[in-house]
mmCIF file of C-alpha atoms in Angstrom:
data_model
loop_
_atom_site.group_PDB
_atom_site.id
_atom_site.type_symbol
_atom_site.label_atom_id
_atom_site.label_comp_id
_atom_site.label_asym_id
_atom_site.label_seq_id
_atom_site.Cartn_x
_atom_site.Cartn_y
_atom_site.Cartn_z
ATOM 1 C CA UNK A 246 -23.725 -4.306 12.164
ATOM 2 C CA UNK A 247 -27.317 -3.030 11.938
ATOM 3 C CA UNK A 248 -26.247 0.465 10.863
ATOM 4 C CA UNK A 249 -24.048 -1.014 8.130
ATOM 5 C CA UNK A 250 -27.236 -2.423 6.597
ATOM 6 C CA UNK A 251 -27.762 0.901 4.837
ATOM 7 C CA UNK A 252 -24.683 0.296 2.663
ATOM 8 C CA UNK A 253 -25.669 -0.253 -0.960
ATOM 9 C CA UNK A 254 -23.653 -2.343 -3.435
ATOM 10 C CA UNK A 255 -20.971 -0.375 -5.288
ATOM 11 C CA UNK A 256 -21.886 2.923 -3.580
ATOM 12 C CA UNK A 257 -18.987 4.689 -1.811
ATOM 13 C CA UNK A 258 -18.927 4.600 1.980
ATOM 14 C CA UNK A 259 -17.391 7.367 4.094
ATOM 15 C CA UNK A 260 -16.724 6.737 7.780
ATOM 16 C CA UNK A 261 -16.060 9.795 9.915
ATOM 17 C CA UNK A 262 -16.399 8.205 13.326
ATOM 18 C CA UNK A 263 -13.837 7.260 15.937
ATOM 19 C CA UNK A 264 -15.093 3.852 17.091
ATOM 20 C CA UNK A 265 -12.589 1.283 15.795
ATOM 21 C CA UNK A 266 -15.030 -1.607 16.151
ATOM 22 C CA UNK A 267 -17.732 0.210 14.197
ATOM 23 C CA UNK A 268 -15.175 1.141 11.564
ATOM 24 C CA UNK A 269 -14.117 -2.483 11.154
ATOM 25 C CA UNK A 270 -17.721 -3.646 10.718
ATOM 26 C CA UNK A 271 -18.590 -0.875 8.256
ATOM 27 C CA UNK A 272 -15.404 -1.443 6.282
ATOM 28 C CA UNK A 273 -16.093 -5.189 6.132
ATOM 29 C CA UNK A 274 -19.665 -4.713 4.905
ATOM 30 C CA UNK A 275 -18.489 -2.164 2.329
ATOM 31 C CA UNK A 276 -15.963 -4.691 1.021
ATOM 32 C CA UNK A 277 -18.615 -7.437 0.900
ATOM 33 C CA UNK A 278 -20.869 -5.157 -1.165
ATOM 34 C CA UNK A 279 -18.097 -3.988 -3.492
ATOM 35 C CA UNK A 280 -18.284 -0.438 -2.158
ATOM 36 C CA UNK A 281 -15.214 1.759 -1.909
ATOM 37 C CA UNK A 282 -14.448 2.669 1.696
ATOM 38 C CA UNK A 283 -13.206 6.136 2.629
ATOM 39 C CA UNK A 284 -12.109 7.457 5.982
ATOM 40 C CA UNK A 285 -12.006 10.954 7.447
ATOM 41 C CA UNK A 286 -8.534 11.516 8.883
ATOM 42 C CA UNK A 287 -9.059 13.300 12.200
ATOM 43 C CA UNK A 288 -5.280 13.409 12.654
ATOM 44 C CA UNK A 289 -5.115 15.835 9.729
ATOM 45 C CA UNK A 290 -7.336 18.409 11.449
ATOM 46 C CA UNK A 291 -4.865 21.061 12.546
ATOM 47 C CA UNK A 292 -4.612 24.584 13.874
ATOM 48 C CA UNK A 293 -8.073 24.642 15.523
ATOM 49 C CA UNK A 294 -8.977 28.183 16.619
ATOM 50 C CA UNK A 295 -12.357 28.424 18.366
ATOM 51 C CA UNK A 296 -14.053 31.692 19.246
ATOM 52 C CA UNK A 297 -17.548 32.394 20.539
ATOM 53 C CA UNK A 298 -18.843 32.987 17.002
ATOM 54 C CA UNK A 299 -16.956 30.477 14.850
ATOM 55 C CA UNK A 300 -14.195 27.911 14.684
ATOM 56 C CA UNK A 301 -11.349 28.113 12.191
ATOM 57 C CA UNK A 302 -9.226 25.074 11.364
ATOM 58 C CA UNK A 303 -7.103 23.445 8.661
ATOM 59 C CA UNK A 304 -7.799 20.053 7.097
ATOM 60 C CA UNK A 305 -5.281 18.526 4.740
ATOM 61 C CA UNK A 306 -4.736 21.106 1.970
ATOM 62 C CA UNK A 307 -7.737 23.246 2.974
ATOM 63 C CA UNK A 308 -6.612 26.122 5.227
ATOM 64 C CA UNK A 309 -8.596 28.483 7.457
ATOM 65 C CA UNK A 310 -11.933 26.700 7.133
ATOM 66 C CA UNK A 311 -14.628 28.619 9.030
ATOM 67 C CA UNK A 312 -17.644 26.977 10.664
ATOM 68 C CA UNK A 313 -20.323 28.580 12.851
ATOM 69 C CA UNK A 314 -21.284 25.366 14.608
ATOM 70 C CA UNK A 315 -19.631 25.378 18.023
ATOM 71 C CA UNK A 316 -18.142 22.429 19.869
ATOM 72 C CA UNK A 317 -14.802 20.696 19.830
ATOM 73 C CA UNK A 318 -16.195 17.849 17.666
ATOM 74 C CA UNK A 319 -17.519 20.117 14.879
ATOM 75 C CA UNK A 320 -14.229 20.323 12.925
ATOM 76 C CA UNK A 321 -14.392 16.499 12.738
ATOM 77 C CA UNK A 322 -17.890 16.691 11.279
ATOM 78 C CA UNK A 323 -16.789 19.400 8.838
ATOM 79 C CA UNK A 324 -13.783 17.292 7.790
ATOM 80 C CA UNK A 325 -16.230 14.523 6.856
ATOM 81 C CA UNK A 326 -18.134 17.017 4.706
ATOM 82 C CA UNK A 327 -14.866 17.941 2.981
ATOM 83 C CA UNK A 328 -14.137 14.263 2.315
ATOM 84 C CA UNK A 329 -17.689 13.712 1.022
ATOM 85 C CA UNK A 330 -17.316 16.564 -1.481
ATOM 86 C CA UNK A 331 -14.062 15.045 -2.735
ATOM 87 C CA UNK A 332 -15.835 11.726 -3.279
ATOM 88 C CA UNK A 333 -18.754 13.424 -5.041
ATOM 89 C CA UNK A 334 -16.390 15.398 -7.260
ATOM 90 C CA UNK A 335 -14.608 12.157 -8.209
ATOM 91 C CA UNK A 336 -18.004 10.877 -9.400
ATOM 92 C CA UNK A 337 -18.558 13.839 -11.697
ATOM 93 C CA UNK A 338 -20.102 16.440 -9.445
ATOM 94 C CA UNK A 339 -18.550 19.891 -9.497
ATOM 95 C CA UNK A 340 -18.524 21.230 -5.942
ATOM 96 C CA UNK A 341 -16.027 24.055 -5.814
ATOM 97 C CA UNK A 342 -13.849 24.873 -2.844
ATOM 98 C CA UNK A 343 -15.706 28.188 -2.626
ATOM 99 C CA UNK A 344 -19.117 26.447 -2.497
ATOM 100 C CA UNK A 345 -17.808 24.009 0.111
ATOM 101 C CA UNK A 346 -16.485 26.830 2.302
ATOM 102 C CA UNK A 347 -19.687 28.837 1.883
ATOM 103 C CA UNK A 348 -21.800 25.837 2.886
ATOM 104 C CA UNK A 349 -19.658 25.048 5.925
ATOM 105 C CA UNK A 350 -19.633 28.696 7.020
ATOM 106 C CA UNK A 351 -23.399 29.075 6.718
ATOM 107 C CA UNK A 352 -24.463 25.800 8.341
ATOM 108 C CA UNK A 353 -26.432 26.380 11.519
ATOM 109 C CA UNK A 354 -28.444 24.361 13.989
ATOM 110 C CA UNK A 355 -30.442 26.746 16.177
ATOM 111 C CA UNK A 356 -30.395 25.911 19.904
ATOM 112 C CA UNK A 357 -28.203 22.845 19.345
ATOM 113 C CA UNK A 358 -25.184 24.579 20.835
ATOM 114 C CA UNK A 359 -25.933 28.249 20.372
ATOM 115 C CA UNK A 360 -24.880 31.386 22.184
ATOM 116 C CA UNK A 361 -27.553 34.040 22.615
ATOM 117 C CA UNK A 362 -26.015 37.062 24.278
ATOM 118 C CA UNK A 363 -24.482 35.689 27.486
ATOM 119 C CA UNK A 364 -26.567 32.505 27.650
ATOM 120 C CA UNK A 365 -25.406 29.225 26.132
ATOM 121 C CA UNK A 366 -28.213 26.948 24.925
ATOM 122 C CA UNK A 367 -27.483 23.295 24.308
ATOM 123 C CA UNK A 368 -30.247 20.929 23.231
ATOM 124 C CA UNK A 369 -28.214 17.789 22.625
ATOM 125 C CA UNK A 370 -30.421 14.748 22.545
ATOM 126 C CA UNK A 371 -28.158 12.780 24.861
ATOM 127 C CA UNK A 372 -26.636 13.802 28.158
ATOM 128 C CA UNK A 373 -23.150 12.923 26.867
ATOM 129 C CA UNK A 374 -23.540 15.554 24.110
ATOM 130 C CA UNK A 375 -24.270 18.254 26.653
ATOM 131 C CA UNK A 376 -21.361 17.232 28.843
ATOM 132 C CA UNK A 377 -19.064 17.264 25.816
ATOM 133 C CA UNK A 378 -20.390 20.732 24.967
ATOM 134 C CA UNK A 379 -19.850 21.857 28.550
ATOM 135 C CA UNK A 380 -16.186 20.879 28.396
ATOM 136 C CA UNK A 381 -15.753 22.705 25.085
ATOM 137 C CA UNK A 382 -16.721 26.165 26.353
ATOM 138 C CA UNK A 383 -17.443 25.922 30.078
ATOM 139 C CA UNK A 384 -14.514 28.203 30.900
ATOM 140 C CA UNK A 385 -16.243 31.073 29.028
ATOM 141 C CA UNK A 386 -19.631 31.018 30.792
ATOM 142 C CA UNK A 387 -20.869 31.240 34.334
ATOM 143 C CA UNK A 388 -24.225 29.677 33.415
ATOM 144 C CA UNK A 389 -25.194 27.086 30.806
ATOM 145 C CA UNK A 390 -28.675 25.727 30.178
ATOM 146 C CA UNK A 391 -29.023 22.258 28.702
ATOM 147 C CA UNK A 392 -32.136 20.273 27.891
ATOM 148 C CA UNK A 393 -30.620 16.854 27.330
ATOM 149 C CA UNK A 394 -32.073 13.763 28.858
ATOM 150 C CA UNK A 395 -30.353 10.422 28.692
ATOM 151 C CA UNK A 396 -31.928 8.178 26.095
ATOM 152 C CA UNK A 397 -30.117 5.216 27.621
ATOM 153 C CA UNK A 398 -32.046 5.186 30.919
#
């Protein structure tokens, strides 16, 4: 419930997570504050095609979305960006599909989950992030270097 404290009255709330309990709390607080609640539909992420340089996927009516950020969870994050632009456009912003695609395609996070030649670097801040990354591409590399330490110890 602490994280829901950031919700402002009558300001839209977008939830892109998967935790049903967190969703329920955030949705409840949004309702209490008169804020519209929106949800990213992970079930509508389709046709995921990862390579070593990008991931292509479809989300709702958007086809062949390209992102450079690697990892099996990145299309979920990108889908939340797509939903956020729809919300912003409904409030009078004018973010074109072209601008959205260009932003998604150019987003980068050096050393977060980056391939440099034949070496995979992963600097996730929690051990679970690195393990998730390992499962996403471990079949493509004989060696992976991670720098994550558990913050829960």
